[in-house]
mmCIF file of C-alpha atoms in Angstrom:
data_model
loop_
_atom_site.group_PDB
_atom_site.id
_atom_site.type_symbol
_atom_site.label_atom_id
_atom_site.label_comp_id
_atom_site.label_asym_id
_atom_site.label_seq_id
_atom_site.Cartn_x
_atom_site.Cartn_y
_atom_site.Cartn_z
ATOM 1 C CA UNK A 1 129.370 -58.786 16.504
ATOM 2 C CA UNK A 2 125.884 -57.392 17.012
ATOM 3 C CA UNK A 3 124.066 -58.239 20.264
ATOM 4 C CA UNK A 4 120.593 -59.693 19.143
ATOM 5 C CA UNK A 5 117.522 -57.478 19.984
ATOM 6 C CA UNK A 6 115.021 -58.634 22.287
ATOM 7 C CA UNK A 7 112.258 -58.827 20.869
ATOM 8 C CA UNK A 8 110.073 -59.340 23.490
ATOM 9 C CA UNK A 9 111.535 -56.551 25.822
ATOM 10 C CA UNK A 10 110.511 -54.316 22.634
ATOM 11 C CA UNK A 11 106.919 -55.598 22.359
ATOM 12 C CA UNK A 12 106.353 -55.574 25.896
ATOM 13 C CA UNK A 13 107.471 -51.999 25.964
ATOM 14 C CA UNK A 14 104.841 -50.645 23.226
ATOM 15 C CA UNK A 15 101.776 -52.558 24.739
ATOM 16 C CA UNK A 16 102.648 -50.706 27.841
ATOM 17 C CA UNK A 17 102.859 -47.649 26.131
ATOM 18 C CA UNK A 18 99.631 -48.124 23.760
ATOM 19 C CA UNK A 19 97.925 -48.864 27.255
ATOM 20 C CA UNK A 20 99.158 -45.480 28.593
ATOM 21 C CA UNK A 21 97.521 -44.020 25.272
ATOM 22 C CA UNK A 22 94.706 -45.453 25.903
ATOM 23 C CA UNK A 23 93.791 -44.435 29.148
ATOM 24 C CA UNK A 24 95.067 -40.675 28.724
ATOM 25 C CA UNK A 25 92.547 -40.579 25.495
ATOM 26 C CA UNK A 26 89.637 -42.131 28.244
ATOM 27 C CA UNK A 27 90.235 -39.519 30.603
ATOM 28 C CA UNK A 28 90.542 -36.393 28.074
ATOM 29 C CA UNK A 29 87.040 -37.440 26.601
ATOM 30 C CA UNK A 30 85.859 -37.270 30.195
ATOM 31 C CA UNK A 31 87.173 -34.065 30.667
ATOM 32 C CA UNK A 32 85.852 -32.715 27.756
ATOM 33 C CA UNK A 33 82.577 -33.995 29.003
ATOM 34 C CA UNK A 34 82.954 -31.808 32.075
ATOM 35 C CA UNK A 35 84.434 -29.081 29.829
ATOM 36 C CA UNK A 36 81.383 -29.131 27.609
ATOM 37 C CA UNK A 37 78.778 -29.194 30.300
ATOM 38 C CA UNK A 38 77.438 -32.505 29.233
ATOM 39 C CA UNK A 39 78.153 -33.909 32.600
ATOM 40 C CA UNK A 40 75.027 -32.399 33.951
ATOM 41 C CA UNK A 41 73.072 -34.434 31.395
ATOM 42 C CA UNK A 42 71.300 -37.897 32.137
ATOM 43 C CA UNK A 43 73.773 -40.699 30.808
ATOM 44 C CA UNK A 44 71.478 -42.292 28.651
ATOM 45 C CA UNK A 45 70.427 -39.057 27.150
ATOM 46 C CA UNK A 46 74.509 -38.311 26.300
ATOM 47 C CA UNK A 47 74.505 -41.853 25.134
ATOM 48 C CA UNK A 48 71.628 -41.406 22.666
ATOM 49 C CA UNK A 49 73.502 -37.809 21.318
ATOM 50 C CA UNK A 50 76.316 -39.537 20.877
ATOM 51 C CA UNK A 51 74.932 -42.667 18.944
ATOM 52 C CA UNK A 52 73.176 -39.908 17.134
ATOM 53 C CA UNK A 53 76.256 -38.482 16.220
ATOM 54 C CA UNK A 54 77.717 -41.530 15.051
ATOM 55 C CA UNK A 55 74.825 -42.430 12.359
ATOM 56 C CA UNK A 56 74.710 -39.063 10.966
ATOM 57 C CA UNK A 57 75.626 -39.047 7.058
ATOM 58 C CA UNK A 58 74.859 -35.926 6.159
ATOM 59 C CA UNK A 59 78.344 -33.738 5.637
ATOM 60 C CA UNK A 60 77.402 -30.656 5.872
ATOM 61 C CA UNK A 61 76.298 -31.045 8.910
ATOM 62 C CA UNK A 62 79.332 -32.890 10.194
ATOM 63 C CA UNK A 63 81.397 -30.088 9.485
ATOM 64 C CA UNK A 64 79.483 -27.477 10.514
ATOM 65 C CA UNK A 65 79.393 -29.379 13.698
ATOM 66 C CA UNK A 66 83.363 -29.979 13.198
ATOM 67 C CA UNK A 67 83.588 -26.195 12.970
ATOM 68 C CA UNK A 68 81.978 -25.465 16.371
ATOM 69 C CA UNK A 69 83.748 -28.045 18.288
ATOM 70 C CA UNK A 70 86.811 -26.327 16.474
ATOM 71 C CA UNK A 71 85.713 -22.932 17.614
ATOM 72 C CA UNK A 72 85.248 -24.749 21.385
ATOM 73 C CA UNK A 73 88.703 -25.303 21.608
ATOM 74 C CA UNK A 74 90.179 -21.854 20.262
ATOM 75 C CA UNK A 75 91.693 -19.501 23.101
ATOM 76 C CA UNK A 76 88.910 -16.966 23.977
ATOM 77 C CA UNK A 77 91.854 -13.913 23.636
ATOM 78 C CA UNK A 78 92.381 -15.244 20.313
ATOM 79 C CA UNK A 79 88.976 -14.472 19.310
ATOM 80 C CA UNK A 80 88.506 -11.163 20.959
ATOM 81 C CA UNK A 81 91.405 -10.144 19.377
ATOM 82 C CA UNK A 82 90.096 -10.906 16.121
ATOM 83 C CA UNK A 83 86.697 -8.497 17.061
ATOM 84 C CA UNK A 84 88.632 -5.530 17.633
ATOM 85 C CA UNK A 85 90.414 -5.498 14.526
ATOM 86 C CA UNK A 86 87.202 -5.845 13.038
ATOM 87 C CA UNK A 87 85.599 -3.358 14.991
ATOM 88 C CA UNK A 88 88.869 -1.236 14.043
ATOM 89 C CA UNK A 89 88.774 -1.265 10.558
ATOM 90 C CA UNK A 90 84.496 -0.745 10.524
ATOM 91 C CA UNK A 91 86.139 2.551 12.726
ATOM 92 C CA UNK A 92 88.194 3.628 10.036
ATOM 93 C CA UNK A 93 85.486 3.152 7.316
ATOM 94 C CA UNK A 94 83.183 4.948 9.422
ATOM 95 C CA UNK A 95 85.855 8.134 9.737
ATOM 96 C CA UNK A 96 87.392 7.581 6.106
ATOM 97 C CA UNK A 97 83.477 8.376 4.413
ATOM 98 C CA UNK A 98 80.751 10.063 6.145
ATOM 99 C CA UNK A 99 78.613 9.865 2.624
ATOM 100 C CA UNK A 100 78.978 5.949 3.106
ATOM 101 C CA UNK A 101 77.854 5.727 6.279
ATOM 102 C CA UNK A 102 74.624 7.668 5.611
ATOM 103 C CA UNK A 103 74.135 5.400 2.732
ATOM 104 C CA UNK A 104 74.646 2.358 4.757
ATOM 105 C CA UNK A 105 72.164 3.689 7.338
ATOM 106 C CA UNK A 106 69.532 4.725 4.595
ATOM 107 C CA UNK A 107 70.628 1.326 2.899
ATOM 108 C CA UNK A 108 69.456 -0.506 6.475
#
């Protein structure tokens, strides 16, 4: 025979963890706060930004917005990594076609 669940035991153990949830996603938003530099701002003034934020309909601007907070979180060596391969290949252009460099630079 089975032994019966307890119920109870089970609920009691997923409020506790939903509470633990809870405060872990209070403090990350504060430390993205401090991350961000918006802890030097005036409360009410990051209160008003925020409320802004909140009412805004327009989409493009959400995910341009989206995008930089995106961009915010990326590793910095990821990015510079990125650069020099760009600044690589513009290299190899450069020494694959003199005639299309000058063109560029008469082009600019």
């Amino acid at each position: 025979m089975r032994k019966p669940k307890d119920y109870d035991a089970e609920l009691k153990a997923l409020n506790e963890k939903a509470k633990q949830l809870r405060q872990r996603k209070t403090i990350q938003h504060g430390e993205l706060v401090a991350a961000t530099g918006a802890d030097a701002l005036d409360p009410d003034l990051l209160a008003g930004g925020m409320l802004e934020l909140v009412a805004l309909d327009d989409a493009r601007r959400k995910e341009e917005l989206r995008e930089r907070g995106a961009a915010f979180f990326r590793p910095k060596k990821r990015n510079a990594s990125r650069a020099t391969g760009r600044n690589a290949k513009s290299a190899a252009k450069s020494v694959g076609g003199a005639a299309s460099s000058a063109s560029e630079a008469g082009a600019a």
